[in-house]
Amino acid sequence: MLKHSDIWRAIDRLAAQNGLSASGLARRAGLDPTTFNKSKRTTGDGKLRWPSTESIAKVLEATSASLGEFVSLIGETSGPGTVQRVPVIGYAQAGSAGYFDDAGYPVGAGWDELLFPSLGDPHAYALEVSGESMEPVYRDGDTVIVSPAAQIRRGDRVVVRTKGGEVMAKQLVRESANKIELMSINRAHPDRSLPRNEVAWMARIVWASQ
């Protein structure tokens, strides 16, 4: 499972590879110089604070490093086991019959793939966002990674597929024995309340490439 310390270690190693301190790396990426300071890695009450996907994207661009190269810097040691290949499925395709099995895992061959820090879930997959139904959180062309094995809690952003084949990304409001209530991420779109017996599966969004 990806840990808080793994990501911060990778940022420190990326800075060192470029002859920079963590604050120097932030400055080169156009971020506040204190963004990666040790004091910023936890909150005042001791909770872990993760770097944003936006800040990681900016440092990769500033250092001309790929996501795969960044991933190789994660963990106590770099090497096999720190990375997994995640299949990328177009969001429009996600609603088509045959792309998922009954358990909600992608089926078939020929997917595009991306390298990602190991999620501890071999069935994780990525969806390319299409359209504006998830703005402003997710925009057209963004990639979201979905983990069917991840525990889902109220307030999590999830991908849901109905037995009729409709696929939607929403925020889980409430889940009962009979019903799943979902809030639209884009407030211009209606919220949904689905009878549980009409839901094929629901999986949590664990990362987005914003």
GROMACS .gro file of C-alpha atoms in nm:
model
  210
    1MET     CA    1   0.000   0.000   0.000
    2LEU     CA    2   0.125   0.346  -0.090
    3LYS     CA    3   0.234   0.534   0.223
    4HIS     CA    4   0.258   0.903   0.308
    5SER     CA    5   0.633   0.874   0.366
    6ASP     CA    6   0.685   0.710   0.024
    7ILE     CA    7   0.561   1.013  -0.170
    8TRP     CA    8   0.759   1.262   0.038
    9ARG     CA    9   1.072   1.044   0.006
   10ALA     CA   10   1.032   1.049  -0.373
   11ILE     CA   11   1.004   1.430  -0.373
   12ASP     CA   12   1.320   1.459  -0.162
   13ARG     CA   13   1.506   1.219  -0.395
   14LEU     CA   14   1.388   1.406  -0.704
   15ALA     CA   15   1.516   1.730  -0.552
   16ALA     CA   16   1.852   1.571  -0.469
   17GLN     CA   17   1.888   1.431  -0.822
   18ASN     CA   18   1.855   1.786  -0.951
   19GLY     CA   19   2.098   1.932  -0.698
   20LEU     CA   20   1.820   2.107  -0.509
   21SER     CA   21   1.673   2.120  -0.164
   22ALA     CA   22   1.302   2.046  -0.126
   23SER     CA   23   1.236   2.421  -0.108
   24GLY     CA   24   1.453   2.479  -0.417
   25LEU     CA   25   1.253   2.218  -0.606
   26ALA     CA   26   0.929   2.390  -0.509
   27ARG     CA   27   1.067   2.727  -0.620
   28ARG     CA   28   1.179   2.588  -0.958
   29ALA     CA   29   0.828   2.448  -1.010
   30GLY     CA   30   0.673   2.788  -0.943
   31LEU     CA   31   0.531   2.683  -0.607
   32ASP     CA   32   0.557   2.851  -0.269
   33PRO     CA   33   0.911   2.766  -0.146
   34THR     CA   34   0.769   2.622   0.175
   35THR     CA   35   0.535   2.377  -0.006
   36PHE     CA   36   0.757   2.073   0.061
   37ASN     CA   37   0.905   2.179   0.395
   38LYS     CA   38   0.912   1.912   0.666
   39SER     CA   39   0.674   2.124   0.874
   40LYS     CA   40   0.418   2.114   0.590
   41ARG     CA   41   0.404   1.734   0.584
   42THR     CA   42   0.178   1.716   0.887
   43THR     CA   43  -0.092   1.950   1.013
   44GLY     CA   44  -0.074   2.136   1.341
   45ASP     CA   45  -0.271   1.860   1.513
   46GLY     CA   46  -0.044   1.587   1.376
   47LYS     CA   47  -0.252   1.462   1.083
   48LEU     CA   48  -0.064   1.353   0.772
   49ARG     CA   49  -0.069   1.603   0.487
   50TRP     CA   50  -0.016   1.469   0.134
   51PRO     CA   51   0.132   1.671  -0.152
   52SER     CA   52  -0.130   1.764  -0.410
   53THR     CA   53  -0.135   1.596  -0.749
   54GLU     CA   54  -0.103   1.946  -0.899
   55SER     CA   55   0.223   2.015  -0.712
   56ILE     CA   56   0.367   1.678  -0.818
   57ALA     CA   57   0.272   1.745  -1.180
   58LYS     CA   58   0.448   2.083  -1.162
   59VAL     CA   59   0.773   1.942  -1.023
   60LEU     CA   60   0.774   1.667  -1.287
   61GLU     CA   61   0.736   1.930  -1.557
   62ALA     CA   62   1.003   2.152  -1.401
   63THR     CA   63   1.256   1.866  -1.384
   64SER     CA   64   1.151   1.699  -1.713
   65ALA     CA   65   1.089   1.379  -1.517
   66SER     CA   66   0.820   1.130  -1.617
   67LEU     CA   67   0.566   0.980  -1.378
   68GLY     CA   68   0.745   0.648  -1.420
   69GLU     CA   69   1.074   0.804  -1.311
   70PHE     CA   70   0.904   0.959  -1.010
   71VAL     CA   71   0.752   0.623  -0.918
   72SER     CA   72   1.097   0.463  -0.929
   73LEU     CA   73   1.202   0.697  -0.646
   74ILE     CA   74   0.927   0.572  -0.414
   75GLY     CA   75   0.986   0.326  -0.132
   76GLU     CA   76   1.276   0.232   0.091
   77THR     CA   77   1.450   0.101  -0.219
   78SER     CA   78   1.352   0.141  -0.579
   79GLY     CA   79   1.285  -0.164  -0.792
   80PRO     CA   80   1.019  -0.426  -0.869
   81GLY     CA   81   0.716  -0.421  -0.642
   82THR     CA   82   0.693  -0.043  -0.606
   83VAL     CA   83   0.508  -0.001  -0.936
   84GLN     CA   84   0.207  -0.159  -1.098
   85ARG     CA   85   0.069  -0.133  -1.449
   86VAL     CA   86  -0.278   0.018  -1.445
   87PRO     CA   87  -0.504  -0.033  -1.749
   88VAL     CA   88  -0.653   0.288  -1.887
   89ILE     CA   89  -1.013   0.265  -2.009
   90GLY     CA   90  -1.184   0.551  -2.189
   91TYR     CA   91  -1.469   0.687  -1.977
   92ALA     CA   92  -1.710   0.675  -2.271
   93GLN     CA   93  -1.618   0.310  -2.322
   94ALA     CA   94  -1.683   0.235  -1.956
   95GLY     CA   95  -2.056   0.227  -2.019
   96SER     CA   96  -2.030  -0.028  -2.298
   97ALA     CA   97  -2.127  -0.388  -2.241
   98GLY     CA   98  -1.832  -0.621  -2.207
   99TYR     CA   99  -1.578  -0.381  -2.060
  100PHE     CA  100  -1.630  -0.499  -1.702
  101ASP     CA  101  -1.711  -0.835  -1.550
  102ASP     CA  102  -1.981  -0.882  -1.288
  103ALA     CA  103  -1.739  -0.796  -1.008
  104GLY     CA  104  -1.648  -0.461  -1.167
  105TYR     CA  105  -1.304  -0.553  -1.298
  106PRO     CA  106  -1.190  -0.458  -1.650
  107VAL     CA  107  -1.191  -0.743  -1.901
  108GLY     CA  108  -1.038  -0.777  -2.243
  109ALA     CA  109  -0.698  -0.688  -2.384
  110GLY     CA  110  -0.530  -0.402  -2.562
  111TRP     CA  111  -0.580  -0.137  -2.296
  112ASP     CA  112  -0.340   0.152  -2.274
  113GLU     CA  113  -0.141   0.131  -1.952
  114LEU     CA  114   0.023   0.371  -1.710
  115LEU     CA  115   0.281   0.304  -1.441
  116PHE     CA  116   0.166   0.396  -1.093
  117PRO     CA  117   0.287   0.342  -0.735
  118SER     CA  118   0.157   0.007  -0.614
  119LEU     CA  119  -0.194   0.044  -0.474
  120GLY     CA  120  -0.212  -0.302  -0.322
  121ASP     CA  121  -0.500  -0.374  -0.561
  122PRO     CA  122  -0.411  -0.568  -0.879
  123HIS     CA  123  -0.756  -0.488  -1.019
  124ALA     CA  124  -0.712  -0.108  -1.006
  125TYR     CA  125  -0.776   0.070  -1.335
  126ALA     CA  126  -0.790   0.421  -1.476
  127LEU     CA  127  -1.070   0.605  -1.653
  128GLU     CA  128  -1.021   0.901  -1.884
  129VAL     CA  129  -1.280   1.165  -1.801
  130SER     CA  130  -1.499   1.265  -2.094
  131GLY     CA  131  -1.728   1.568  -2.088
  132GLU     CA  132  -1.809   1.819  -1.815
  133SER     CA  133  -2.036   1.621  -1.584
  134MET     CA  134  -1.765   1.603  -1.313
  135GLU     CA  135  -1.641   1.964  -1.328
  136PRO     CA  136  -1.495   2.149  -1.148
  137VAL     CA  137  -1.330   1.861  -0.960
  138TYR     CA  138  -1.249   1.651  -1.266
  139ARG     CA  139  -1.225   1.797  -1.615
  140ASP     CA  140  -1.244   1.657  -1.965
  141GLY     CA  141  -0.918   1.471  -2.033
  142ASP     CA  142  -0.827   1.410  -1.667
  143THR     CA  143  -0.744   1.055  -1.561
  144VAL     CA  144  -0.890   0.904  -1.244
  145ILE     CA  145  -0.768   0.581  -1.087
  146VAL     CA  146  -1.031   0.351  -0.940
  147SER     CA  147  -0.962   0.077  -0.685
  148PRO     CA  148  -1.233  -0.189  -0.650
  149ALA     CA  149  -1.059  -0.320  -0.337
  150ALA     CA  150  -1.053   0.017  -0.155
  151GLN     CA  151  -1.291   0.057   0.138
  152ILE     CA  152  -1.567   0.308   0.066
  153ARG     CA  153  -1.687   0.560   0.324
  154ARG     CA  154  -1.946   0.834   0.320
  155GLY     CA  155  -1.810   1.138   0.135
  156ASP     CA  156  -1.580   0.937  -0.094
  157ARG     CA  157  -1.589   0.997  -0.468
  158VAL     CA  158  -1.690   0.679  -0.644
  159VAL     CA  159  -1.761   0.526  -0.982
  160VAL     CA  160  -2.092   0.340  -0.994
  161ARG     CA  161  -2.224   0.110  -1.263
  162THR     CA  162  -2.590   0.017  -1.282
  163LYS     CA  163  -2.708  -0.322  -1.402
  164GLY     CA  164  -2.843  -0.138  -1.706
  165GLY     CA  165  -2.485  -0.045  -1.804
  166GLU     CA  166  -2.484   0.323  -1.701
  167VAL     CA  167  -2.153   0.437  -1.551
  168MET     CA  168  -2.133   0.751  -1.339
  169ALA     CA  169  -1.888   0.924  -1.106
  170LYS     CA  170  -2.048   1.077  -0.798
  171GLN     CA  171  -1.988   1.142  -0.429
  172LEU     CA  172  -2.136   0.888  -0.189
  173VAL     CA  173  -2.380   1.060   0.047
  174ARG     CA  174  -2.545   0.763   0.216
  175GLU     CA  175  -2.558   0.387   0.176
  176SER     CA  176  -2.825   0.165   0.329
  177ALA     CA  177  -2.937  -0.194   0.282
  178ASN     CA  178  -3.187  -0.085   0.018
  179LYS     CA  179  -3.056   0.235  -0.139
  180ILE     CA  180  -2.742   0.423  -0.245
  181GLU     CA  181  -2.764   0.804  -0.243
  182LEU     CA  182  -2.517   0.991  -0.463
  183MET     CA  183  -2.437   1.360  -0.501
  184SER     CA  184  -2.329   1.495  -0.838
  185ILE     CA  185  -1.980   1.644  -0.839
  186ASN     CA  186  -2.099   1.905  -1.089
  187ARG     CA  187  -2.388   2.074  -0.907
  188ALA     CA  188  -2.553   2.155  -1.242
  189HIS     CA  189  -2.629   1.784  -1.271
  190PRO     CA  190  -2.896   1.609  -1.064
  191ASP     CA  191  -2.814   1.394  -0.763
  192ARG     CA  192  -2.908   1.027  -0.786
  193SER     CA  193  -3.075   0.781  -0.555
  194LEU     CA  194  -3.042   0.422  -0.675
  195PRO     CA  195  -3.209   0.108  -0.539
  196ARG     CA  196  -2.926  -0.123  -0.431
  197ASN     CA  197  -3.062  -0.405  -0.646
  198GLU     CA  198  -3.006  -0.188  -0.956
  199VAL     CA  199  -2.636  -0.127  -0.877
  200ALA     CA  200  -2.390  -0.371  -1.036
  201TRP     CA  201  -2.089  -0.236  -0.845
  202MET     CA  202  -1.936   0.070  -0.683
  203ALA     CA  203  -1.563   0.146  -0.653
  204ARG     CA  204  -1.368   0.434  -0.496
  205ILE     CA  205  -1.168   0.692  -0.691
  206VAL     CA  206  -0.826   0.693  -0.522
  207TRP     CA  207  -0.627   0.940  -0.739
  208ALA     CA  208  -0.677   1.194  -1.015
  209SER     CA  209  -0.428   1.351  -1.257
  210GLN     CA  210  -0.550   1.710  -1.217
   0.00000   0.00000   0.00000
